[in-house]
């Protein structure tokens, strides 16, 4: 089975490349800019066709949440138009597309975890562009699996875990928002889930549509930070006190949903795969990072 993942440097793309190397019978290839540029639709069809994939994983995206407020045209070009072209390219080849989306398609006002059929209501440009991307993917390729995830971190790229470790190396105390809740999700787990689902989709399994895919269990950002830093201390890494603040204390250009919790029950029932507890997955990533992980300690 040959998987093509869009993007080279993203957390999920990097995790998929690493996971693919450890699986017999699976080849994962990544294509990114300039060969495949989601902001330039003319590059997409030929780049994907030339790779001759069995399944396309649409992971590349515009993810600068605050900057998107100032660059809506670019955000929609990449996350909506570009994503749709990726799905169209897969459809032309007669293969499924697995597309990554986000908790930001919801407004965060629900009292408990979101399920796939809950109404969407993005708070900002980024969420709106990703929702438009979901719609474009579904329209372009009936054999689509849209996976909404949240609070993604990994040993690769830029993410919350690396930020906390870097700040703790320089400070005694870090202030972190405590009134936003979600499911911390390791990109390593997302990659494992994608490979598991792709193997089934490559066979006779024909369950398509939208599923949520997030870590098991929930916390707030400050609770996540405490777990990261307490784990770091156990492995000889940096530690700092975490002070709780509110969203009002830390204003950002783009509004964040107060509740990003996603129920992954549908994915578990459909594919027989459930993410580990978020604390276990976070411990693995922190250990790799404080032990001199993939990109240097906290790059």
CSV table of C-alpha atoms in Angstrom, one decimal:
chain,number,residue,atom,x,y,z
A,1,UNK,CA,0.0,0.0,0.0
A,2,UNK,CA,1.4,3.3,-1.1
A,3,UNK,CA,0.3,6.4,0.8
A,4,UNK,CA,0.9,9.9,-0.4
A,5,UNK,CA,0.7,12.6,2.3
A,6,UNK,CA,0.6,16.3,1.3
A,7,UNK,CA,3.1,18.4,3.0
A,8,UNK,CA,6.6,17.5,4.3
A,9,UNK,CA,7.1,19.5,7.5
A,10,UNK,CA,3.8,19.1,9.3
A,11,UNK,CA,3.5,17.1,12.5
A,12,UNK,CA,1.2,14.5,11.0
A,13,UNK,CA,3.2,14.2,7.8
A,14,UNK,CA,6.5,13.7,9.7
A,15,UNK,CA,4.8,11.2,12.0
A,16,UNK,CA,3.4,9.3,9.1
A,17,UNK,CA,6.8,9.1,7.4
A,18,UNK,CA,8.3,7.7,10.6
A,19,UNK,CA,5.5,5.2,11.2
A,20,UNK,CA,5.6,4.0,7.6
A,21,UNK,CA,9.2,3.0,7.9
A,22,UNK,CA,8.3,0.6,10.7
A,23,UNK,CA,5.5,-1.1,8.8
A,24,UNK,CA,6.0,-3.9,6.3
A,25,UNK,CA,4.0,-3.6,3.1
A,26,UNK,CA,3.4,0.2,3.6
A,27,UNK,CA,5.2,3.0,1.7
A,28,UNK,CA,4.6,6.6,2.8
A,29,UNK,CA,5.8,9.4,0.5
A,30,UNK,CA,5.4,13.1,1.2
A,31,UNK,CA,5.1,15.8,-1.4
A,32,UNK,CA,5.2,19.5,-0.5
A,33,UNK,CA,6.1,22.8,-1.9
A,34,UNK,CA,7.1,23.7,-4.6
A,35,UNK,CA,6.1,20.5,-6.3
A,36,UNK,CA,2.7,20.5,-4.6
A,37,UNK,CA,1.5,23.9,-3.4
A,38,UNK,CA,-2.1,24.1,-2.2
A,39,UNK,CA,-2.1,27.8,-3.0
A,40,UNK,CA,-1.3,27.0,-6.6
A,41,UNK,CA,-4.0,24.5,-7.8
A,42,UNK,CA,-2.2,23.9,-11.1
A,43,UNK,CA,0.5,22.0,-9.2
A,44,UNK,CA,-1.8,19.6,-7.4
A,45,UNK,CA,-3.2,17.2,-10.0
A,46,UNK,CA,0.1,16.4,-11.7
A,47,UNK,CA,2.0,16.0,-8.4
A,48,UNK,CA,-0.4,13.6,-7.0
A,49,UNK,CA,-0.9,11.6,-10.2
A,50,UNK,CA,2.8,11.3,-10.6
A,51,UNK,CA,3.1,9.6,-7.2
A,52,UNK,CA,0.7,6.9,-8.1
A,53,UNK,CA,-0.8,6.4,-4.6
A,54,UNK,CA,-3.3,3.9,-3.3
A,55,UNK,CA,-4.5,6.4,-0.8
A,56,UNK,CA,-4.0,10.2,-0.5
A,57,UNK,CA,-3.7,11.7,3.0
A,58,UNK,CA,-4.5,15.4,2.8
A,59,UNK,CA,-2.5,16.8,5.8
A,60,UNK,CA,-1.0,20.1,4.5
A,61,UNK,CA,-2.9,23.2,5.6
A,62,UNK,CA,-2.7,26.8,6.5
A,63,UNK,CA,-2.6,26.6,10.4
A,64,UNK,CA,-1.6,30.2,11.5
A,65,UNK,CA,-4.8,30.7,13.4
A,66,UNK,CA,-4.3,34.4,14.4
A,67,UNK,CA,-2.5,35.3,11.1
A,68,UNK,CA,-5.5,33.9,9.2
A,69,UNK,CA,-7.6,36.8,10.4
A,70,UNK,CA,-5.3,39.1,8.3
A,71,UNK,CA,-4.9,36.7,5.4
A,72,UNK,CA,-8.4,35.2,4.8
A,73,UNK,CA,-7.9,34.8,1.0
A,74,UNK,CA,-4.7,32.8,1.5
A,75,UNK,CA,-6.3,30.7,4.3
A,76,UNK,CA,-9.3,29.8,2.1
A,77,UNK,CA,-7.1,29.2,-1.0
A,78,UNK,CA,-5.1,26.6,0.9
A,79,UNK,CA,-7.6,25.1,3.3
A,80,UNK,CA,-10.6,25.1,1.0
A,81,UNK,CA,-9.7,25.4,-2.7
A,82,UNK,CA,-6.4,23.5,-2.3
A,83,UNK,CA,-7.9,20.7,-0.2
A,84,UNK,CA,-10.7,20.3,-2.7
A,85,UNK,CA,-8.2,19.9,-5.5
A,86,UNK,CA,-6.3,17.3,-3.5
A,87,UNK,CA,-9.5,15.3,-3.1
A,88,UNK,CA,-10.3,15.8,-6.8
A,89,UNK,CA,-6.9,14.5,-7.8
A,90,UNK,CA,-7.5,11.4,-5.7
A,91,UNK,CA,-10.9,10.9,-7.3
A,92,UNK,CA,-9.4,11.1,-10.7
A,93,UNK,CA,-7.1,8.2,-9.7
A,94,UNK,CA,-10.0,6.3,-8.3
A,95,UNK,CA,-8.5,6.2,-4.8
A,96,UNK,CA,-9.8,7.4,-1.3
A,97,UNK,CA,-8.7,10.6,0.4
A,98,UNK,CA,-8.2,10.9,4.1
A,99,UNK,CA,-8.5,14.6,5.0
A,100,UNK,CA,-7.4,16.2,8.3
A,101,UNK,CA,-9.7,18.9,9.8
A,102,UNK,CA,-10.0,20.5,13.2
A,103,UNK,CA,-12.0,21.2,16.3
A,104,UNK,CA,-12.1,24.9,15.2
A,105,UNK,CA,-15.1,24.1,13.0
A,106,UNK,CA,-17.2,24.3,16.3
A,107,UNK,CA,-17.8,27.4,18.4
A,108,UNK,CA,-17.0,25.7,21.7
A,109,UNK,CA,-20.3,26.5,23.5
A,110,UNK,CA,-21.5,22.9,23.9
A,111,UNK,CA,-21.4,21.6,27.4
A,112,UNK,CA,-19.9,18.2,26.6
A,113,UNK,CA,-17.9,16.6,23.9
A,114,UNK,CA,-18.8,17.3,20.3
A,115,UNK,CA,-20.0,14.5,18.0
A,116,UNK,CA,-19.8,14.5,14.2
A,117,UNK,CA,-23.4,15.6,13.7
A,118,UNK,CA,-23.3,18.6,15.9
A,119,UNK,CA,-23.9,21.9,14.2
A,120,UNK,CA,-20.7,23.7,13.0
A,121,UNK,CA,-20.1,27.4,13.8
A,122,UNK,CA,-16.5,28.5,13.4
A,123,UNK,CA,-15.4,31.5,15.4
A,124,UNK,CA,-12.7,32.7,13.0
A,125,UNK,CA,-11.2,32.6,9.6
A,126,UNK,CA,-9.1,29.5,10.2
A,127,UNK,CA,-12.1,27.4,11.4
A,128,UNK,CA,-14.2,28.7,8.5
A,129,UNK,CA,-11.6,27.9,6.0
A,130,UNK,CA,-11.2,24.4,7.3
A,131,UNK,CA,-15.0,23.8,7.3
A,132,UNK,CA,-15.1,25.0,3.7
A,133,UNK,CA,-12.3,22.5,3.1
A,134,UNK,CA,-14.4,19.7,4.5
A,135,UNK,CA,-17.2,20.6,2.2
A,136,UNK,CA,-14.9,20.9,-0.8
A,137,UNK,CA,-13.3,17.5,-0.1
A,138,UNK,CA,-16.7,15.8,0.3
A,139,UNK,CA,-18.0,17.3,-2.9
A,140,UNK,CA,-14.9,16.3,-4.9
A,141,UNK,CA,-14.5,12.7,-3.8
A,142,UNK,CA,-17.2,10.5,-2.5
A,143,UNK,CA,-14.6,8.1,-1.1
A,144,UNK,CA,-13.5,10.5,1.6
A,145,UNK,CA,-12.7,10.1,5.3
A,146,UNK,CA,-12.6,13.5,7.1
A,147,UNK,CA,-10.8,13.3,10.4
A,148,UNK,CA,-11.3,16.2,12.8
A,149,UNK,CA,-8.6,16.3,15.5
A,150,UNK,CA,-7.5,18.8,18.1
A,151,UNK,CA,-4.6,20.1,20.3
A,152,UNK,CA,-2.0,18.2,18.2
A,153,UNK,CA,1.6,17.9,19.4
A,154,UNK,CA,4.5,15.7,18.6
A,155,UNK,CA,8.3,15.5,18.6
A,156,UNK,CA,8.2,17.4,15.2
A,157,UNK,CA,7.5,20.9,14.2
A,158,UNK,CA,6.1,23.7,16.5
A,159,UNK,CA,3.6,22.8,19.1
A,160,UNK,CA,2.4,23.4,22.7
A,161,UNK,CA,4.6,20.7,24.3
A,162,UNK,CA,7.8,22.2,22.8
A,163,UNK,CA,6.7,25.7,23.8
A,164,UNK,CA,6.2,24.7,27.4
A,165,UNK,CA,9.6,23.0,27.6
A,166,UNK,CA,11.4,25.9,26.0
A,167,UNK,CA,9.7,28.4,28.3
A,168,UNK,CA,10.5,26.3,31.4
A,169,UNK,CA,14.1,26.3,30.5
A,170,UNK,CA,14.2,30.1,30.9
A,171,UNK,CA,11.5,30.8,33.5
A,172,UNK,CA,10.4,29.9,37.0
A,173,UNK,CA,6.7,30.3,36.3
A,174,UNK,CA,4.5,30.1,33.2
A,175,UNK,CA,1.0,31.5,32.9
A,176,UNK,CA,-1.3,29.2,31.0
A,177,UNK,CA,-5.0,29.5,30.1
A,178,UNK,CA,-7.2,27.3,32.3
A,179,UNK,CA,-10.7,27.9,30.9
A,180,UNK,CA,-10.3,26.2,27.5
A,181,UNK,CA,-10.8,22.4,27.5
A,182,UNK,CA,-9.9,19.7,25.0
A,183,UNK,CA,-8.2,16.4,24.1
A,184,UNK,CA,-4.5,16.6,23.7
A,185,UNK,CA,-3.7,14.5,20.7
A,186,UNK,CA,-0.3,13.1,19.7
A,187,UNK,CA,0.5,13.2,16.0
A,188,UNK,CA,2.2,9.9,16.5
A,189,UNK,CA,-1.2,8.4,17.5
A,190,UNK,CA,-2.9,10.2,14.6
A,191,UNK,CA,-0.4,8.6,12.2
A,192,UNK,CA,-1.0,5.2,13.7
A,193,UNK,CA,-4.8,5.6,13.3
A,194,UNK,CA,-4.5,6.8,9.7
A,195,UNK,CA,-2.4,3.8,8.8
A,196,UNK,CA,-4.8,1.5,10.5
A,197,UNK,CA,-7.8,3.1,8.7
A,198,UNK,CA,-5.9,3.3,5.4
A,199,UNK,CA,-5.2,-0.5,5.4
A,200,UNK,CA,-9.0,-1.1,5.9
A,201,UNK,CA,-10.0,1.4,3.2
A,202,UNK,CA,-7.4,-0.1,0.8
A,203,UNK,CA,-9.3,-3.4,1.1
A,204,UNK,CA,-13.1,-4.0,0.9
A,205,UNK,CA,-13.9,-1.8,3.9
A,206,UNK,CA,-16.2,1.1,2.6
A,207,UNK,CA,-17.0,3.3,5.6
A,208,UNK,CA,-16.5,6.9,4.5
A,209,UNK,CA,-17.6,10.3,5.9
A,210,UNK,CA,-16.6,12.3,8.9
A,211,UNK,CA,-15.1,11.1,12.2
A,212,UNK,CA,-13.5,12.7,15.2
A,213,UNK,CA,-10.0,11.5,16.1
A,214,UNK,CA,-8.5,12.8,19.3
A,215,UNK,CA,-6.6,11.7,22.4
A,216,UNK,CA,-8.5,9.8,25.1
A,217,UNK,CA,-9.4,11.9,28.1
A,218,UNK,CA,-9.6,15.6,28.6
A,219,UNK,CA,-7.9,18.5,30.3
A,220,UNK,CA,-7.5,22.2,30.1
A,221,UNK,CA,-4.3,24.0,28.8
A,222,UNK,CA,-2.9,24.6,32.2
A,223,UNK,CA,-3.5,21.0,33.2
A,224,UNK,CA,-1.8,19.9,30.0
A,225,UNK,CA,1.2,22.2,30.8
A,226,UNK,CA,1.5,20.8,34.3
A,227,UNK,CA,1.6,17.2,33.0
A,228,UNK,CA,4.2,18.2,30.4
A,229,UNK,CA,6.5,19.8,32.9
A,230,UNK,CA,6.1,17.3,35.7
A,231,UNK,CA,6.9,14.6,33.2
A,232,UNK,CA,9.9,16.6,32.0
A,233,UNK,CA,11.2,16.8,35.5
A,234,UNK,CA,11.0,13.1,36.0
A,235,UNK,CA,13.2,12.6,32.9
A,236,UNK,CA,15.7,15.3,33.9
A,237,UNK,CA,14.3,18.0,31.7
A,238,UNK,CA,13.2,21.6,32.6
A,239,UNK,CA,10.4,22.4,35.0
A,240,UNK,CA,8.5,25.5,36.0
A,241,UNK,CA,5.4,26.4,38.0
A,242,UNK,CA,2.2,26.8,36.0
A,243,UNK,CA,-0.1,29.6,37.0
A,244,UNK,CA,-3.7,29.6,35.9
A,245,UNK,CA,-5.1,32.5,33.8
A,246,UNK,CA,-8.3,33.1,31.9
A,247,UNK,CA,-8.8,33.6,28.2
A,248,UNK,CA,-9.5,37.2,29.0
A,249,UNK,CA,-6.1,37.5,30.5
A,250,UNK,CA,-4.4,36.3,27.3
A,251,UNK,CA,-6.2,38.0,24.4
A,252,UNK,CA,-5.5,36.7,20.8
A,253,UNK,CA,-6.6,38.1,17.5
A,254,UNK,CA,-8.6,35.0,16.7
A,255,UNK,CA,-11.2,33.6,19.2
A,256,UNK,CA,-10.6,30.1,20.5
A,257,UNK,CA,-13.4,27.7,21.4
A,258,UNK,CA,-13.7,27.2,25.1
A,259,UNK,CA,-14.7,23.6,24.6
A,260,UNK,CA,-12.7,21.7,22.0
A,261,UNK,CA,-13.5,18.2,23.4
A,262,UNK,CA,-14.2,15.7,20.6
A,263,UNK,CA,-15.9,12.3,21.0
A,264,UNK,CA,-14.0,9.8,19.0
A,265,UNK,CA,-16.5,7.0,19.6
A,266,UNK,CA,-17.6,6.8,16.0
A,267,UNK,CA,-14.0,6.2,14.8
A,268,UNK,CA,-13.5,3.6,17.4
A,269,UNK,CA,-16.7,1.8,16.5
A,270,UNK,CA,-16.0,2.0,12.7
A,271,UNK,CA,-12.3,1.1,12.7
A,272,UNK,CA,-11.7,-0.7,15.9
A,273,UNK,CA,-9.0,1.8,17.0
A,274,UNK,CA,-8.9,4.0,20.1
A,275,UNK,CA,-6.2,6.5,21.0
A,276,UNK,CA,-4.3,5.9,24.3
A,277,UNK,CA,-4.9,8.0,27.3
A,278,UNK,CA,-3.5,11.5,26.5
A,279,UNK,CA,-1.2,11.4,29.6
A,280,UNK,CA,0.5,8.3,28.3
A,281,UNK,CA,1.0,9.7,24.8
A,282,UNK,CA,2.3,13.0,26.1
A,283,UNK,CA,4.7,11.2,28.3
A,284,UNK,CA,6.2,9.4,25.3
A,285,UNK,CA,6.7,12.7,23.4
A,286,UNK,CA,8.1,14.6,26.4
A,287,UNK,CA,10.6,11.7,27.0
A,288,UNK,CA,11.8,11.9,23.4
A,289,UNK,CA,12.2,15.6,23.5
A,290,UNK,CA,14.1,15.9,26.8
A,291,UNK,CA,16.3,13.0,25.7
A,292,UNK,CA,17.4,15.0,22.6
A,293,UNK,CA,14.5,14.2,20.3
A,294,UNK,CA,14.0,14.5,16.6
A,295,UNK,CA,14.6,18.2,16.0
A,296,UNK,CA,16.8,19.0,19.0
A,297,UNK,CA,15.5,19.4,22.5
A,298,UNK,CA,12.8,22.0,22.1
A,299,UNK,CA,13.3,23.5,18.6
